[in-house]
Amino acid sequence: MTLAVFLGLYAFAGFRYEGFFSLRVFLGFLGDNAHLGVVAIGMTLVILSGGIDLSVGSTAGCSCIAAALLIEKSHLHPLLVVAMLIPAGVAFGFTQGYLISKFSLPPFLVTLAGLFFCRGLALLLSTESIPINHPFLDSIKQLRIPFGGGVYFPFQAILFVMLLVAAGIILKFTRFGRTVYAMGGSEQSAHLMGLQVARTRNLVYALSGICGVLSGLIFAITTASGNALNGQGLELDAIAAVVIGGTLLSGGYGSVWGTFLGLLIFATIQTGLMFDGTLSSWWSKIATGGLLLVFIVLQRVIQPRQSRS
């Protein structure tokens, strides 16, 4: 159904707006929304396990402004900055997972506290946008796959696709992936099966923390600046992409490939509004909200029928 919605929207926009079917526009779907796609991959893992992570948007904003400060003010090499921020994201996500597992706390409340913590820390670091000027970042931007005619696949899209494939393989062919699905299906049954539920949850939130940091780094590189307000509402867009992609909010069913389709739907709506030029960008939020509501209702209708069958 997600695929049908995407094809329908893509065909409608393609026949309505000249040039919408071009390769440049389609590759732009991934390049312009790579930061959202990376976060959505981590969010897929969390929701599949039966949890939720509201802190990823603020994690992206915090890592973005931290990277700018470390590169511009402390004069550290960008690779060293990445080597510092990735472990920080792991530690932050792991801590959230540990609190949820150890004390049986609601993921919504724990990650909501994480949202406020990271956003406050980001604004404490700097309330102003900080430009980033470093030759290494300029060379990173040149990492792209050319398709001729001035069309290319940018580095952030390459990173997103690599993470997407890796997540798909992990969920499909590893014990960790099977445990994630088992936890989302029934945590009690997963315990009775002898699965490492607590450890898996900690790893899931650690991976989500990594995705948040990577999204912030994509912001910093593509905009050549750091801003503490980057990533506002990003967690909600990621949840929408995951649910529209067919992943059950209760966990246990879904895939990163469905999330990829959900991201394409999101990108198609945004790009279609840009081609139209007469409609406000807020219509993308309205359309996404409508689709999200439809898919949630469908989940509630289809899930009981599948259980009875």
Coordinates of C-alpha atoms in Angstrom, one line a residue:
M1 CA 0.0 0.0 0.0
T2 CA 2.9 2.4 0.8
L3 CA 4.4 1.6 -2.7
A4 CA 1.0 2.2 -4.3
V5 CA 0.7 5.6 -2.6
F6 CA 4.2 6.6 -3.6
L7 CA 3.7 5.6 -7.3
G8 CA 0.3 7.4 -7.3
L9 CA 1.8 10.6 -5.9
Y10 CA 4.8 10.4 -8.1
A11 CA 2.8 9.8 -11.3
F12 CA 0.3 12.7 -10.4
A13 CA 3.2 15.1 -9.9
G14 CA 5.1 13.9 -12.9
F15 CA 2.2 14.4 -15.3
R16 CA 1.2 17.8 -13.7
Y17 CA 4.7 19.4 -13.5
E18 CA 7.1 19.4 -16.4
G19 CA 10.5 17.9 -15.6
F20 CA 9.3 16.2 -12.5
F21 CA 10.2 12.8 -13.9
S22 CA 13.8 13.8 -14.5
L23 CA 16.7 11.9 -12.9
R24 CA 17.9 15.1 -11.3
V25 CA 14.6 15.5 -9.4
F26 CA 14.5 11.9 -8.2
L27 CA 18.1 12.0 -7.0
G28 CA 17.3 15.2 -5.2
F29 CA 14.7 13.3 -3.2
L30 CA 17.6 11.4 -1.5
G31 CA 20.1 14.2 -1.4
D32 CA 17.7 16.8 0.1
N33 CA 16.3 14.4 2.7
A34 CA 19.3 12.3 3.6
H35 CA 19.4 13.8 7.1
L36 CA 15.8 12.7 7.6
G37 CA 16.5 9.3 6.1
V38 CA 19.4 8.6 8.4
V39 CA 17.3 9.5 11.5
A40 CA 14.4 7.4 10.1
I41 CA 16.6 4.3 9.9
G42 CA 17.4 4.5 13.6
M43 CA 13.8 5.3 14.4
T44 CA 12.7 2.2 12.5
L45 CA 14.9 0.0 14.7
V46 CA 13.5 1.7 17.9
I47 CA 9.9 1.3 16.8
L48 CA 10.4 -2.2 15.6
S49 CA 11.6 -3.1 19.1
G50 CA 8.5 -1.6 20.7
G51 CA 10.0 1.8 21.7
I52 CA 10.1 5.4 20.6
D53 CA 12.9 8.0 20.5
L54 CA 12.0 11.6 20.7
S55 CA 15.5 12.8 21.2
V56 CA 17.0 12.3 17.7
G57 CA 16.1 15.7 16.4
S58 CA 17.8 17.5 19.3
T59 CA 20.7 15.1 19.1
A60 CA 21.2 16.2 15.5
G61 CA 21.1 19.9 16.5
C62 CA 23.5 19.4 19.3
S63 CA 26.0 17.5 17.2
C64 CA 25.7 20.1 14.5
I65 CA 26.6 23.0 16.7
A66 CA 29.2 21.0 18.6
A67 CA 30.9 20.1 15.3
A68 CA 31.0 23.8 14.2
L69 CA 32.5 24.9 17.5
L70 CA 35.1 22.1 17.6
I71 CA 36.2 22.8 14.0
E72 CA 36.1 26.6 14.0
K73 CA 36.8 27.6 17.6
S74 CA 39.0 24.7 18.7
H75 CA 40.6 24.2 15.3
L76 CA 40.2 20.4 15.4
H77 CA 40.3 18.3 12.2
P78 CA 36.8 17.2 11.1
L79 CA 37.8 13.5 11.2
L80 CA 38.8 14.0 14.9
V81 CA 35.5 15.7 15.5
V82 CA 33.6 12.8 14.0
A83 CA 35.6 10.4 16.1
M84 CA 34.6 12.4 19.2
L85 CA 30.9 12.9 18.4
I86 CA 30.1 9.3 17.3
P87 CA 31.0 7.8 20.7
A88 CA 29.1 10.6 22.4
G89 CA 26.0 9.7 20.5
V90 CA 26.5 6.0 21.4
A91 CA 26.9 6.8 25.0
F92 CA 23.8 9.1 25.0
G93 CA 21.6 6.6 23.3
F94 CA 22.9 3.7 25.4
T95 CA 22.1 5.6 28.5
Q96 CA 18.6 6.1 27.5
G97 CA 18.2 2.4 26.6
Y98 CA 19.7 1.4 30.0
L99 CA 17.3 3.7 31.9
I100 CA 14.4 2.2 30.1
S101 CA 15.5 -1.4 30.6
K102 CA 16.9 -1.1 34.2
F103 CA 14.0 0.8 35.7
S104 CA 11.2 -0.1 33.4
L105 CA 10.6 3.5 32.5
P106 CA 8.4 4.6 29.6
P107 CA 10.5 5.2 26.4
F108 CA 8.4 8.3 25.6
L109 CA 9.3 10.0 28.9
V110 CA 12.9 9.0 28.9
T111 CA 13.6 10.2 25.4
L112 CA 11.5 13.3 26.0
A113 CA 13.9 14.2 28.8
G114 CA 16.7 13.5 26.3
L115 CA 15.1 15.9 23.8
F116 CA 15.1 18.7 26.4
F117 CA 18.6 17.9 27.5
C118 CA 20.2 17.9 24.1
R119 CA 18.3 20.9 22.9
G120 CA 19.3 22.9 26.0
L121 CA 22.9 21.8 25.7
A122 CA 22.9 22.9 22.1
L123 CA 21.6 26.3 22.9
L124 CA 24.0 26.5 25.8
L125 CA 26.9 26.0 23.4
S126 CA 25.7 28.7 21.1
T127 CA 22.5 30.5 20.2
E128 CA 24.0 31.8 16.9
S129 CA 24.8 30.1 13.7
I130 CA 28.5 29.4 13.3
P131 CA 29.9 29.2 9.7
I132 CA 32.3 26.3 9.0
N133 CA 35.3 26.8 6.7
H134 CA 37.6 23.9 6.2
P135 CA 39.1 22.5 3.0
F136 CA 38.5 18.9 4.2
L137 CA 34.7 19.5 4.2
D138 CA 34.9 21.0 0.8
S139 CA 36.5 17.8 -0.5
I140 CA 33.8 15.7 1.2
K141 CA 31.2 17.6 -0.7
Q142 CA 32.9 16.6 -3.9
L143 CA 32.5 12.9 -3.1
R144 CA 29.6 12.1 -5.5
I145 CA 28.7 9.7 -8.3
P146 CA 28.3 11.5 -11.6
F147 CA 25.5 10.5 -14.0
G148 CA 26.3 13.0 -16.8
G149 CA 24.7 16.2 -17.8
G150 CA 25.4 17.8 -14.5
V151 CA 23.4 15.2 -12.6
Y152 CA 25.2 13.5 -9.7
F153 CA 24.5 11.5 -6.5
P154 CA 25.7 13.5 -3.6
F155 CA 27.8 12.2 -0.7
Q156 CA 24.9 12.5 1.9
A157 CA 22.7 10.3 -0.3
I158 CA 25.5 7.8 -0.6
L159 CA 25.9 7.7 3.1
F160 CA 22.1 7.2 3.6
V161 CA 21.9 4.4 1.1
M162 CA 24.9 2.6 2.7
L163 CA 23.2 2.8 6.1
L164 CA 19.9 1.7 4.6
V165 CA 21.5 -1.4 3.1
A166 CA 23.4 -2.2 6.3
A167 CA 20.3 -1.8 8.5
G168 CA 18.3 -4.1 6.1
I169 CA 21.0 -6.8 6.2
I170 CA 21.3 -6.6 10.0
L171 CA 17.5 -6.9 10.6
K172 CA 17.1 -9.7 8.1
F173 CA 20.2 -11.9 8.7
T174 CA 21.5 -11.4 12.2
R175 CA 20.4 -12.6 15.7
F176 CA 20.2 -9.0 16.8
G177 CA 17.7 -8.2 14.1
R178 CA 15.5 -11.2 14.9
T179 CA 15.6 -10.2 18.6
V180 CA 14.5 -6.7 17.7
Y181 CA 11.4 -8.2 15.9
A182 CA 10.8 -10.6 18.8
M183 CA 10.8 -7.8 21.4
G184 CA 8.4 -5.7 19.4
G185 CA 6.1 -8.6 18.9
S186 CA 6.0 -9.6 22.5
E187 CA 8.6 -8.6 25.0
Q188 CA 7.4 -11.2 27.5
S189 CA 7.7 -14.0 25.0
A190 CA 11.2 -12.7 24.1
H191 CA 12.2 -13.0 27.7
L192 CA 10.7 -16.6 27.9
M193 CA 12.7 -17.5 24.8
G194 CA 15.9 -16.5 26.6
L195 CA 16.7 -13.6 24.3
Q196 CA 18.9 -10.7 25.5
V197 CA 16.1 -8.1 25.7
A198 CA 17.9 -5.5 27.8
R199 CA 21.1 -5.7 25.9
T200 CA 19.3 -5.5 22.6
R201 CA 17.3 -2.5 23.7
N202 CA 20.5 -0.7 24.8
L203 CA 22.1 -1.4 21.4
V204 CA 19.0 -0.2 19.5
Y205 CA 19.0 3.2 21.3
A206 CA 22.8 3.4 20.9
L207 CA 22.3 3.0 17.1
S208 CA 19.6 5.6 17.1
G209 CA 22.0 8.0 18.9
I210 CA 24.6 7.3 16.2
C211 CA 22.0 8.1 13.5
G212 CA 21.1 11.4 15.3
V213 CA 24.8 12.4 15.3
L214 CA 25.3 11.5 11.7
S215 CA 22.2 13.6 10.7
G216 CA 23.7 16.6 12.6
L217 CA 27.0 16.1 10.7
I218 CA 25.1 16.0 7.4
F219 CA 23.5 19.3 8.4
A220 CA 26.9 20.8 9.2
I221 CA 28.6 19.7 6.0
T222 CA 25.8 20.5 3.5
T223 CA 25.1 23.9 5.0
A224 CA 28.7 24.7 5.9
S225 CA 27.5 25.9 9.3
G226 CA 26.3 24.8 12.7
N227 CA 23.0 25.8 14.2
A228 CA 21.6 24.6 17.5
L229 CA 18.1 24.9 16.1
N230 CA 18.7 22.4 13.3
G231 CA 16.6 19.2 13.6
Q232 CA 13.6 20.8 15.2
G233 CA 10.7 18.5 14.6
L234 CA 13.0 16.0 12.8
E235 CA 11.9 13.2 15.2
L236 CA 8.3 13.7 14.2
D237 CA 9.0 13.6 10.5
A238 CA 11.0 10.4 11.1
I239 CA 8.2 8.8 13.0
A240 CA 5.8 9.7 10.2
A241 CA 8.1 8.2 7.5
V242 CA 8.4 5.0 9.5
V243 CA 4.7 4.6 10.1
I244 CA 3.7 5.5 6.6
G245 CA 6.3 3.0 5.5
G246 CA 4.2 0.3 7.2
T247 CA 6.0 -0.3 10.5
L248 CA 3.6 -0.9 13.3
L249 CA 3.8 1.6 16.1
S250 CA 3.4 -1.3 18.6
G251 CA 6.5 -2.9 17.1
G252 CA 7.3 -6.3 15.7
Y253 CA 6.4 -5.7 12.1
G254 CA 8.0 -3.5 9.4
S255 CA 11.3 -2.9 7.6
V256 CA 13.7 -0.2 6.6
W257 CA 12.6 -0.6 3.0
G258 CA 9.1 0.5 3.9
T259 CA 10.7 3.4 5.7
F260 CA 12.6 4.2 2.5
L261 CA 9.2 4.4 0.6
G262 CA 7.8 6.5 3.4
L263 CA 10.7 8.9 2.9
L264 CA 10.1 9.0 -0.9
I265 CA 6.4 9.9 -0.2
F266 CA 7.6 12.7 2.1
A267 CA 10.0 14.0 -0.5
T268 CA 7.5 13.7 -3.4
I269 CA 5.0 15.9 -1.5
Q270 CA 7.7 18.5 -0.7
T271 CA 9.1 18.6 -4.2
G272 CA 5.6 18.8 -5.8
L273 CA 4.8 21.8 -3.7
M274 CA 8.1 23.5 -4.8
F275 CA 7.2 22.8 -8.4
D276 CA 3.7 24.2 -7.9
G277 CA 4.9 27.5 -6.4
T278 CA 1.4 28.7 -5.5
L279 CA 0.9 26.6 -2.4
S280 CA 2.5 27.1 1.1
S281 CA 5.1 24.7 2.2
W282 CA 2.9 24.0 5.2
W283 CA 0.7 21.9 2.9
S284 CA 3.4 19.3 3.1
K285 CA 2.8 19.0 6.8
I286 CA -0.9 18.8 6.3
A287 CA -0.6 16.1 3.6
T288 CA 1.9 14.1 5.7
G289 CA -0.4 14.3 8.7
G290 CA -3.4 13.1 6.6
L291 CA -1.4 10.2 5.3
L292 CA -0.1 9.3 8.7
L293 CA -3.7 9.3 10.1
V294 CA -4.8 7.0 7.3
F295 CA -2.0 4.5 7.8
I296 CA -2.5 4.4 11.6
V297 CA -6.2 3.7 11.1
L298 CA -5.4 1.0 8.5
Q299 CA -3.0 -0.6 11.0
R300 CA -5.7 -0.8 13.6
V301 CA -8.1 -2.3 11.1
I302 CA -5.7 -4.8 9.5
Q303 CA -3.8 -6.0 12.6
P304 CA -6.8 -7.6 14.4
R305 CA -7.9 -9.4 11.2
Q306 CA -4.4 -10.8 10.6
S307 CA -4.3 -12.0 14.3
R308 CA -7.7 -13.8 13.8
S309 CA -6.6 -15.4 10.6

